[in-house]
Coordinates of C-alpha atoms in Angstrom, one line a residue:
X1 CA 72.9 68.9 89.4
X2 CA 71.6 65.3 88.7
X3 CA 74.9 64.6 87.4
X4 CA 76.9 66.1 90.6
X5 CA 74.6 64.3 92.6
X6 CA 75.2 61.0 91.6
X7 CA 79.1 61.2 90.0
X8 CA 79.7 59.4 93.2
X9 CA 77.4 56.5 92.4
X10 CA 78.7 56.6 88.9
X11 CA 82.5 56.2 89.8
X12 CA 82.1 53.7 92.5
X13 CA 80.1 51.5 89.6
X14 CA 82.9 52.3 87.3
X15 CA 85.7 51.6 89.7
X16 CA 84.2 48.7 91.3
X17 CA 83.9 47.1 88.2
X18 CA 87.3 47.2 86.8
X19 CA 88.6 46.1 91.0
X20 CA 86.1 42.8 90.2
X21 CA 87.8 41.8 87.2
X22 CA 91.2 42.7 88.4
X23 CA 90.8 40.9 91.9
X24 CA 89.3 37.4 90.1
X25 CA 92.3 37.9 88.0
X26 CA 94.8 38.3 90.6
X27 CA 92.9 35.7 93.5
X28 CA 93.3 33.1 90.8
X29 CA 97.1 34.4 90.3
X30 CA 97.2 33.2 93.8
X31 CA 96.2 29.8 93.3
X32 CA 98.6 29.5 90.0
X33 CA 101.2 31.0 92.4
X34 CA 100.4 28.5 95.6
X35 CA 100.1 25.0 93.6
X36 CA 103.6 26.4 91.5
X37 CA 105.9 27.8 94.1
X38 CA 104.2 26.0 97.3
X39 CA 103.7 27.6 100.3
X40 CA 107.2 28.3 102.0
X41 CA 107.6 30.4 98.6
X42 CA 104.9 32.3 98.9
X43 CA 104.8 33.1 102.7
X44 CA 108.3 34.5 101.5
X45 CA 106.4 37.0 98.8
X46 CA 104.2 37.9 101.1
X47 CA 107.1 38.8 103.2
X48 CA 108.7 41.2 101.3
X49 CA 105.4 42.6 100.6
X50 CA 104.8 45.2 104.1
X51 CA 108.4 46.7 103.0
X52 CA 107.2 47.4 99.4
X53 CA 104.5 49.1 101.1
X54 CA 106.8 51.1 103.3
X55 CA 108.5 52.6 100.1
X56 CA 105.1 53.3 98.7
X57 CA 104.1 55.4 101.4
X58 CA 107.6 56.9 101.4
X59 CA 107.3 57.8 97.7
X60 CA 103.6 58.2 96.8
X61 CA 100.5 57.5 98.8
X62 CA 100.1 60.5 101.2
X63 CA 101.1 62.3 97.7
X64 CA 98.3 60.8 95.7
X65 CA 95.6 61.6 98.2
X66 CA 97.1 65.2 98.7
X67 CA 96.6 65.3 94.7
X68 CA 92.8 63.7 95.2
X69 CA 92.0 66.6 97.4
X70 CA 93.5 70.1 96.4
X71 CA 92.3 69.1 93.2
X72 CA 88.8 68.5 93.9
X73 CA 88.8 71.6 96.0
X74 CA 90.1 74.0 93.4
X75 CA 87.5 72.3 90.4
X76 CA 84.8 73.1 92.5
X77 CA 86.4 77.1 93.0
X78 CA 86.6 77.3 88.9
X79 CA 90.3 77.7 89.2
X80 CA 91.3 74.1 87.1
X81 CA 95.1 75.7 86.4
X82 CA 96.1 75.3 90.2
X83 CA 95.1 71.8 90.2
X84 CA 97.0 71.2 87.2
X85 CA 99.5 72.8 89.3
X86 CA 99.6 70.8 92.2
X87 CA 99.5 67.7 90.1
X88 CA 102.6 68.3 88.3
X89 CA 104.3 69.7 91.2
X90 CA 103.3 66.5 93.1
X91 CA 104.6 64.3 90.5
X92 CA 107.9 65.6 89.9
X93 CA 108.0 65.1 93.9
X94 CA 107.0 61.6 94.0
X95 CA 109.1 60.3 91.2
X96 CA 112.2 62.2 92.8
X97 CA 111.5 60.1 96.5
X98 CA 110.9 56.5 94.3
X99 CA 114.1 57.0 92.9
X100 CA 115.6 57.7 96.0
X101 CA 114.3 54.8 97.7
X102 CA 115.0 52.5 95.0
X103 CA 118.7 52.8 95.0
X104 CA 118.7 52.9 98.8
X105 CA 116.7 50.0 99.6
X106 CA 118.6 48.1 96.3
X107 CA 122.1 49.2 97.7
X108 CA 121.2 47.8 101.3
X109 CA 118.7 44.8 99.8
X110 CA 121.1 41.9 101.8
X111 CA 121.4 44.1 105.0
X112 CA 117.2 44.6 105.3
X113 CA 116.8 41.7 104.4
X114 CA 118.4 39.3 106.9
X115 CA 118.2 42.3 109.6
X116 CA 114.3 43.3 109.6
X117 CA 113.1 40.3 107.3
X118 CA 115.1 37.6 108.9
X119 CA 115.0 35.2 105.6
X120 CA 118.7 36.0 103.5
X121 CA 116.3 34.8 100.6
X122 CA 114.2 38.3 100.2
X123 CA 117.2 40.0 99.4
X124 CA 117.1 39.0 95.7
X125 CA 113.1 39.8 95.9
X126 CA 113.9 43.1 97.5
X127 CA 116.0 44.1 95.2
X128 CA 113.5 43.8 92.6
X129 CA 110.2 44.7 93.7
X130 CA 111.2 48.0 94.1
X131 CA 112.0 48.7 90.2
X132 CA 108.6 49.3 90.5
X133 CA 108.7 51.8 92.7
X134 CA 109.4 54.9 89.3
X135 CA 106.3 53.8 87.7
X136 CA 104.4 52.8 90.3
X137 CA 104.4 56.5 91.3
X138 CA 103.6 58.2 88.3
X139 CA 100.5 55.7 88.0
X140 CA 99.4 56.4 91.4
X141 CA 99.8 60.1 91.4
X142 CA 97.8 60.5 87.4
X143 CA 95.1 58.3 89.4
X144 CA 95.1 60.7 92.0
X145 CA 94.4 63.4 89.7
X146 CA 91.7 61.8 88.0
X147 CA 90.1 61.1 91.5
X148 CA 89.9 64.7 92.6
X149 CA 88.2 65.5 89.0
X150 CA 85.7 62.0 90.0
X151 CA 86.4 60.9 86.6
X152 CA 87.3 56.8 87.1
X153 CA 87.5 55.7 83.8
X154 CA 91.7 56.5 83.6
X155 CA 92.2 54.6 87.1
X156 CA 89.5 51.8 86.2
X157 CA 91.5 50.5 83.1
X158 CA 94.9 51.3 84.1
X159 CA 94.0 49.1 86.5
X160 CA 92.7 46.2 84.6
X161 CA 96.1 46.8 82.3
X162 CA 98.7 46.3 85.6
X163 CA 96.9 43.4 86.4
X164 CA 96.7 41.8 83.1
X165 CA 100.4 42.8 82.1
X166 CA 101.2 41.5 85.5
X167 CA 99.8 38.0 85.5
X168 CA 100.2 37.1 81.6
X169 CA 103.9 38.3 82.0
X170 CA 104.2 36.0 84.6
X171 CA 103.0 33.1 82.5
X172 CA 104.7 34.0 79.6
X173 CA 108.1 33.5 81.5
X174 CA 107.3 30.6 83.4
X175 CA 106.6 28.6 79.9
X176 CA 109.7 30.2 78.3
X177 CA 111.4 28.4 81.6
X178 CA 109.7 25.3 81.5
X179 CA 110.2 24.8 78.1
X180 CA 114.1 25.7 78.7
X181 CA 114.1 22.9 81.6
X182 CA 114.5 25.2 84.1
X183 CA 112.1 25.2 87.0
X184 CA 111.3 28.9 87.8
X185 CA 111.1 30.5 91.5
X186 CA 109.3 32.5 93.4
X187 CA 111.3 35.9 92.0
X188 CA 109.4 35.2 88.9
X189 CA 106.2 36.2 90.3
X190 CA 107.9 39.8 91.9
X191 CA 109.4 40.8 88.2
X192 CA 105.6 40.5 86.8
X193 CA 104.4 43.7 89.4
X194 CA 107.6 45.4 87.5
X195 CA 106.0 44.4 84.1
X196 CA 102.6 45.5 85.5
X197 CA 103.3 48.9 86.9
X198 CA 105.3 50.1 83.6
X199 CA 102.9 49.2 81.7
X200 CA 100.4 51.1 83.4
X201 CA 102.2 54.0 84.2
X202 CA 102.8 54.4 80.5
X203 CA 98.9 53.9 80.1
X204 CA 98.5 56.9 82.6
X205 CA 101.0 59.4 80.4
X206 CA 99.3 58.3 77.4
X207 CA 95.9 59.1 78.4
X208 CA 97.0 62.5 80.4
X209 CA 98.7 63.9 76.9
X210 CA 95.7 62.7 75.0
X211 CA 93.3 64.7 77.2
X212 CA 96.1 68.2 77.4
X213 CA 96.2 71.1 79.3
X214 CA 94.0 73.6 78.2
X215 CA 94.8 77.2 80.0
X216 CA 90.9 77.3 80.8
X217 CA 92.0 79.2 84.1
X218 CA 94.3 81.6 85.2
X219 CA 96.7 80.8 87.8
X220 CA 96.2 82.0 91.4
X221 CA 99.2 79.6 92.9
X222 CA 102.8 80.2 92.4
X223 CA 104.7 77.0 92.0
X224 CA 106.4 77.9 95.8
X225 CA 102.9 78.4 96.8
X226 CA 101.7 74.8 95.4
X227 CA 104.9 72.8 96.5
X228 CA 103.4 74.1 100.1
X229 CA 99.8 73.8 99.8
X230 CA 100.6 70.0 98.7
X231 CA 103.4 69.6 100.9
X232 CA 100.9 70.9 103.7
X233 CA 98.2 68.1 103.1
X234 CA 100.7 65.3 102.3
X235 CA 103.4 65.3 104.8
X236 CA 100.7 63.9 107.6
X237 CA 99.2 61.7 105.1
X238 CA 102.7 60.0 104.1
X239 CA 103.6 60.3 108.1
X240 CA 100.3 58.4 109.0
X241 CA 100.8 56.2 105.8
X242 CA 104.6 55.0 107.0
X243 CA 104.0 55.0 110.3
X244 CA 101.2 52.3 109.8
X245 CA 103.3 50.7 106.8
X246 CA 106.2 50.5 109.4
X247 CA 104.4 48.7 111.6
X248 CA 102.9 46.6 109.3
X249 CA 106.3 45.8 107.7
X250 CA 107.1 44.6 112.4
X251 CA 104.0 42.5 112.5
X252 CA 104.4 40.8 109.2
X253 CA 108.0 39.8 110.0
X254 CA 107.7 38.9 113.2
X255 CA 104.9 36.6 112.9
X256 CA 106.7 33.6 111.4
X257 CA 109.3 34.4 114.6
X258 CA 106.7 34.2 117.2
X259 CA 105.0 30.8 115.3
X260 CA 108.4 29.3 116.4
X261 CA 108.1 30.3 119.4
X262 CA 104.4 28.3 119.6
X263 CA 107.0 25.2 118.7
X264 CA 106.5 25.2 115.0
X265 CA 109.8 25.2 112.9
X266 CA 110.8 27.3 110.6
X267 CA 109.6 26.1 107.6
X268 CA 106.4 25.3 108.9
X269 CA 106.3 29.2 110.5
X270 CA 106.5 30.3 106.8
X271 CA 104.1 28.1 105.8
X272 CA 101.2 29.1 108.2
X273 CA 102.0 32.9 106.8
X274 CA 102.1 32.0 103.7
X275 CA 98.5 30.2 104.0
X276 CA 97.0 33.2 106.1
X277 CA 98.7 36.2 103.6
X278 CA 98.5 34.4 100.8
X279 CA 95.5 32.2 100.6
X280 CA 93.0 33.2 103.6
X281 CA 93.1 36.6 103.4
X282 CA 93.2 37.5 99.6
X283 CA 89.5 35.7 100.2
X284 CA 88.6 37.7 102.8
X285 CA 89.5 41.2 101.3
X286 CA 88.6 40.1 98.1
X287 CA 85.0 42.3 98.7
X288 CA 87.2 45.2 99.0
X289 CA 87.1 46.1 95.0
X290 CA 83.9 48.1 96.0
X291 CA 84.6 49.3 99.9
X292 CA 87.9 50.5 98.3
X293 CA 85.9 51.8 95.3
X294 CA 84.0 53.7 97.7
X295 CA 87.0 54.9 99.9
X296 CA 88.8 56.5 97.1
X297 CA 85.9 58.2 95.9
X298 CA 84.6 59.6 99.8
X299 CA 87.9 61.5 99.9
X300 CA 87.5 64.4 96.9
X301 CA 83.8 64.3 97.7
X302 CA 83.5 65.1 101.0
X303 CA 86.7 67.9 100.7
X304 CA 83.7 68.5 98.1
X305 CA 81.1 69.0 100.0
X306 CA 82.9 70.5 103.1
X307 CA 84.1 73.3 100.8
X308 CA 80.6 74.3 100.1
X309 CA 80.1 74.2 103.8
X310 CA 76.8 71.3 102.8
X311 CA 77.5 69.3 106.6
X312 CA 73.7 68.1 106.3
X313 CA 74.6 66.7 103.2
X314 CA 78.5 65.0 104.3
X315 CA 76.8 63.8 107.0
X316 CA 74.1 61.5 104.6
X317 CA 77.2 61.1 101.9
X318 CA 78.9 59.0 104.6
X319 CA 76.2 57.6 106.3
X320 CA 74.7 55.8 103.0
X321 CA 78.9 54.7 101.9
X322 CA 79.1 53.6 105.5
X323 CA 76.1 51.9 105.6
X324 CA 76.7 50.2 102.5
X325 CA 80.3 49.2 103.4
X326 CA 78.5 47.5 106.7
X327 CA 75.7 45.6 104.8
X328 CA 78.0 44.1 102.4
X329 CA 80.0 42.7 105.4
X330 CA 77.4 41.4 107.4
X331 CA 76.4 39.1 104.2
X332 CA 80.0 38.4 103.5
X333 CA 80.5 37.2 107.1
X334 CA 77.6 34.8 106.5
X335 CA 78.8 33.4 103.4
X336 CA 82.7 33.1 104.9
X337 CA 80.9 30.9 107.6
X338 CA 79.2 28.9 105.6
X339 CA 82.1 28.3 102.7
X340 CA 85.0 28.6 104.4
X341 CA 85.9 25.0 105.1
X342 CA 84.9 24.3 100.9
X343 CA 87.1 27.7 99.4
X344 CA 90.0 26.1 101.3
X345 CA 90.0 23.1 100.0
X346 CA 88.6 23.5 96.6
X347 CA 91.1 26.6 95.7
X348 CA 94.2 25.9 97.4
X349 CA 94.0 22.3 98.9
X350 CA 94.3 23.6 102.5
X351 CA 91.8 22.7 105.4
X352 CA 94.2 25.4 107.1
X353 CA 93.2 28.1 104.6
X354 CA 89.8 27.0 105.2
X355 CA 90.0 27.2 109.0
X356 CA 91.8 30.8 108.8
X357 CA 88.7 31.7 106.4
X358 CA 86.3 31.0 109.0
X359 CA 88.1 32.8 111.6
X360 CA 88.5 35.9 109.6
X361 CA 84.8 36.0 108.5
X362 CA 83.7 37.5 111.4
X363 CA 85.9 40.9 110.8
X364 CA 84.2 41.5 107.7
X365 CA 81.8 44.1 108.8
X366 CA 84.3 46.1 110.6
X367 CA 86.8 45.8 107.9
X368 CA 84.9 46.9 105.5
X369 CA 83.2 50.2 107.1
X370 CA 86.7 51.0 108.7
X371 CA 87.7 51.7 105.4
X372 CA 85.0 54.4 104.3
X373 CA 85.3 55.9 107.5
X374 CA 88.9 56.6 107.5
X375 CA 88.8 57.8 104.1
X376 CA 85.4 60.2 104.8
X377 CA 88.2 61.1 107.8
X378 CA 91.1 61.9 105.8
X379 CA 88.4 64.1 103.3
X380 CA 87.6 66.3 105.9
X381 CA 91.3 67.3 106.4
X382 CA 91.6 65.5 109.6
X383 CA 94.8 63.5 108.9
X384 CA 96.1 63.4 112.0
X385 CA 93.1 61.8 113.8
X386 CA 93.1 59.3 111.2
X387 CA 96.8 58.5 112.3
X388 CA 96.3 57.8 115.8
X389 CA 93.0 55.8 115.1
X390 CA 94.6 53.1 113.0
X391 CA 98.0 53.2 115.5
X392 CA 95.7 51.9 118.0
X393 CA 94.3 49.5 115.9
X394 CA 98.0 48.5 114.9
X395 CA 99.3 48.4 118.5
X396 CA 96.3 45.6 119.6
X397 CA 97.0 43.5 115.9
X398 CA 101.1 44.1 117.5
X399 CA 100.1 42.8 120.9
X400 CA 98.4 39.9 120.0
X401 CA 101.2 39.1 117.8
X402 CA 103.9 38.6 120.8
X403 CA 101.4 37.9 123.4
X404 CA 98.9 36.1 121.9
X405 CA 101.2 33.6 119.1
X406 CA 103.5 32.3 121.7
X407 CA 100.4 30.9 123.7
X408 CA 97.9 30.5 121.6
X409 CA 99.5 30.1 118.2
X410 CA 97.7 31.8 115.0
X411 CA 94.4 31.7 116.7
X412 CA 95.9 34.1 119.1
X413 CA 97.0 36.4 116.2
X414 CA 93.1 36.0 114.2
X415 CA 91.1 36.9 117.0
X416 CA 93.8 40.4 117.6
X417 CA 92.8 41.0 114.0
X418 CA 88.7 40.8 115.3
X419 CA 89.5 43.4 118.2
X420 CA 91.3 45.6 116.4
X421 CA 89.2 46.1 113.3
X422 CA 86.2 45.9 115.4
X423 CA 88.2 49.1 117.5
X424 CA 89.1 51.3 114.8
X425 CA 85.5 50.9 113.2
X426 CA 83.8 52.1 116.3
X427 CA 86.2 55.1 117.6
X428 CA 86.4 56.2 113.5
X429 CA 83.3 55.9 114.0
X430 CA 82.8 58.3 116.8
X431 CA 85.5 60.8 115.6
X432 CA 83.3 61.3 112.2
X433 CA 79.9 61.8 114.6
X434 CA 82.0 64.4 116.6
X435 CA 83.6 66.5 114.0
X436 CA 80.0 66.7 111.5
X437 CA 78.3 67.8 114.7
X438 CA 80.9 70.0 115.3
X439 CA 81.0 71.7 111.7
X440 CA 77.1 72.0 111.8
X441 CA 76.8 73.9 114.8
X442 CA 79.9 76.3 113.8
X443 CA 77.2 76.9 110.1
X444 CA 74.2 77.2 112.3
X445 CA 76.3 79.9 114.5
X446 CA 77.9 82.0 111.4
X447 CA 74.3 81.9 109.8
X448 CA 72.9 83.6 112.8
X449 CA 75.7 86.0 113.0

């Protein structure tokens, strides 16, 4: 019981220490990348970045968090097989919709690229970030299943391993170049997530065959029957998932378009998104190893604890990950404040960076809860709520975009970010207070019946 109790505890520790490493890792990356390539190069990384994320959702995250679930649920009924099940059945499904999208987006890479991206340039970047896509989802989906058994270690150091792979892979090629007298570009930096996410999807198969499949259940599920429990839980998920993506993918691009139309040209449009995406916010959300720590874990345990039909204890679960998530923000707003002008100009050599850190300290609290409460959302089952919460948030970030760039340039666009995380923290917020009342009156009624 002890060890239930605090499993959570245990695998936020775990996870958030292996996110640490791996985000000081990858924030200096960022600076290697910024002084290399400059910052026209990397606002066009950052571009292709919201479309990688499309395919993602496409392929694997509403998957991995179906996974995360059904598993947990069927541990805690004793019958281990049909998780095992659903696993499997989910990987075969997310590998098959990777592949797909790889050749598709590979075959049309010019077309997306100067039709939704607007820069002829991310073709070549397109067409090689997503050779990722394969291994990226049998990583994600054997993390998944790990999750829903709240056993971190596999995620933690596959982890550490796609970020290590990722950078020294990077820097292993750049040398070779540099050495050959060539001077290296920006689709350099896109082959080392390929390099990454093979070699921790081959991490992930090694360390599922090591562990095996021990029949210590029967199975209950038919493989029909599986296919349709997971396709039941996913297809919302990866709705909600590419839905946001997809209009994440519209804001991203059409920022640098609406900086030109706040009389900045277009290199100097691709610069100021390259500063915000690549440098300001990579500081801000660097926190996020633990709220995301925290996130990933609320999901399994509060299917937990709502399969036991425990809403006294959901209801403290969240409010102590929730809590948490708010504390950290509140100090890392003060310390943004006070550092932001310094960070800038210290780690990239930008007052701007410095500026947009400033700006975007004051979202931190909201950020960071936002995150454990969508996810203590999406454990309850209640997928569809989670969708339209962060639409809205999306369609005021949208808004500001187009209404509030052309007037009042990237301000305009910073503050939008502040009213919409500050929007989805409170309603998720509300939804979460609703729906545990709700579930502990429906208990108190069944008990007296």
């Amino acid at each position: 019981m002890f060890r239930k109790k605090h499993s959570l505890i245990k695998g936020t520790l775990i996870l958030t220490s292996a996110g640490l490493v791996s985000r000081v890792l990858g924030f200096f990356f960022r600076i290697f990348l910024s002084h290399t390539f400059g910052e026209e190069q990397v606002g066009l990384y950052q571009l292709i970045f919201p479309f990688y994320a499309l395919c993602l959702s496409l392929s694997t995250s509403g998957l991995e968090t179906a996974i995360s679930r059904s598993v947990s649920r069927f541990h805690s009924l004793g019958r281990t097989q049909d998780g095992k099940l659903i696993f499997q059945t989910g990987l075969i499904l997310s590998v098959l919709i990777s592949l797909i999208c790889t050749l598709l987006v590979q075959k049309n890479s010019v077309f997306l690229s100067n039709r939704f991206l607007g820069d002829p340039r991310c073709a070549t970047l397109l067409y090689l970030i997503v050779l990722a896509l394969p291994a990226a989802s049998v990583h994600s989906c054997i993390c998944g299943y790990h999750y829903g058994l709240q056993s971190t270690s596999v995620p933690a150091i596959s982890q550490l391993i796609e970020q290590f792979v990722r950078i020294s892979s990077v820097f292993v090629l750049y040398f070779i170049f540099i050495h050959n007298g060539v001077h290296p570009e920006i689709p350099l930096a896109v082959s080392g997530i390929i390099f990454g996410e093979l070699a921790a999807a081959g991490y992930s198969l090694f360390s599922l065959k090591k562990k095996g499949c021990d029949a210590d259940s029967p199975y209950i599920l038919s493989i029909s029957k599986s296919c349709s429990e997971l396709l039941r839980l996913s297809v919302p998920l990866t709705v909600n998932r590419t839905a946001i993506t997809f209009l994440q993918g519209i804001e991203a691009a059409s920022i640098p378009v609406c900086l030109e139309l706040a009389s900045h040209s277009a290199s100097d449009a691709l610069s100021i998104y390259g500063v915000l995406t690549g440098m300001a916010l990579p500081c801000i959300l660097f926190p996020c190893a633990l709220t995301n720590s925290v996130s990933l874990l609320l999901i399994p345990a509060v299917a937990q604890k709502q399969a036991e039909s425990s809403s006294k204890e959901t209801f403290l679960l969240i409010k102590k990950a929730a809590g948490g998530c708010f504390s950290l923000g509140l100090l890392c707003s003060v310390f943004f404040l006070l550092t932001g002008s310094f960070l800038g100009n210290f780690l990239f050599h930008s007052a701007l960076a410095g500026n947009f850190i400033i700006t975007l300290a004051w979202i931190c609290p909201f950020l960071y809860t936002s995150s454990a409460l969508l996810s203590a959302i999406n454990g309850l089952g209640l997928t569809t709520l989670t969708l339209m919460i962060n639409l809205l948030g999306l369609s005021i970030r949208i808004l500001s975009v187009y209404f509030g760039i052309p007037h009042y340039g990237i301000t305009g666009y910073l503050w939008g970010l502040f009213i919409s995380q500050s929007t989805v923290c409170l309603v998720a917020l509300l939804t979460l207070s609703h729906e545990i009342k709700k579930e502990y009156l429906q208990s108190v009624e069944s008990a007296t019946d």
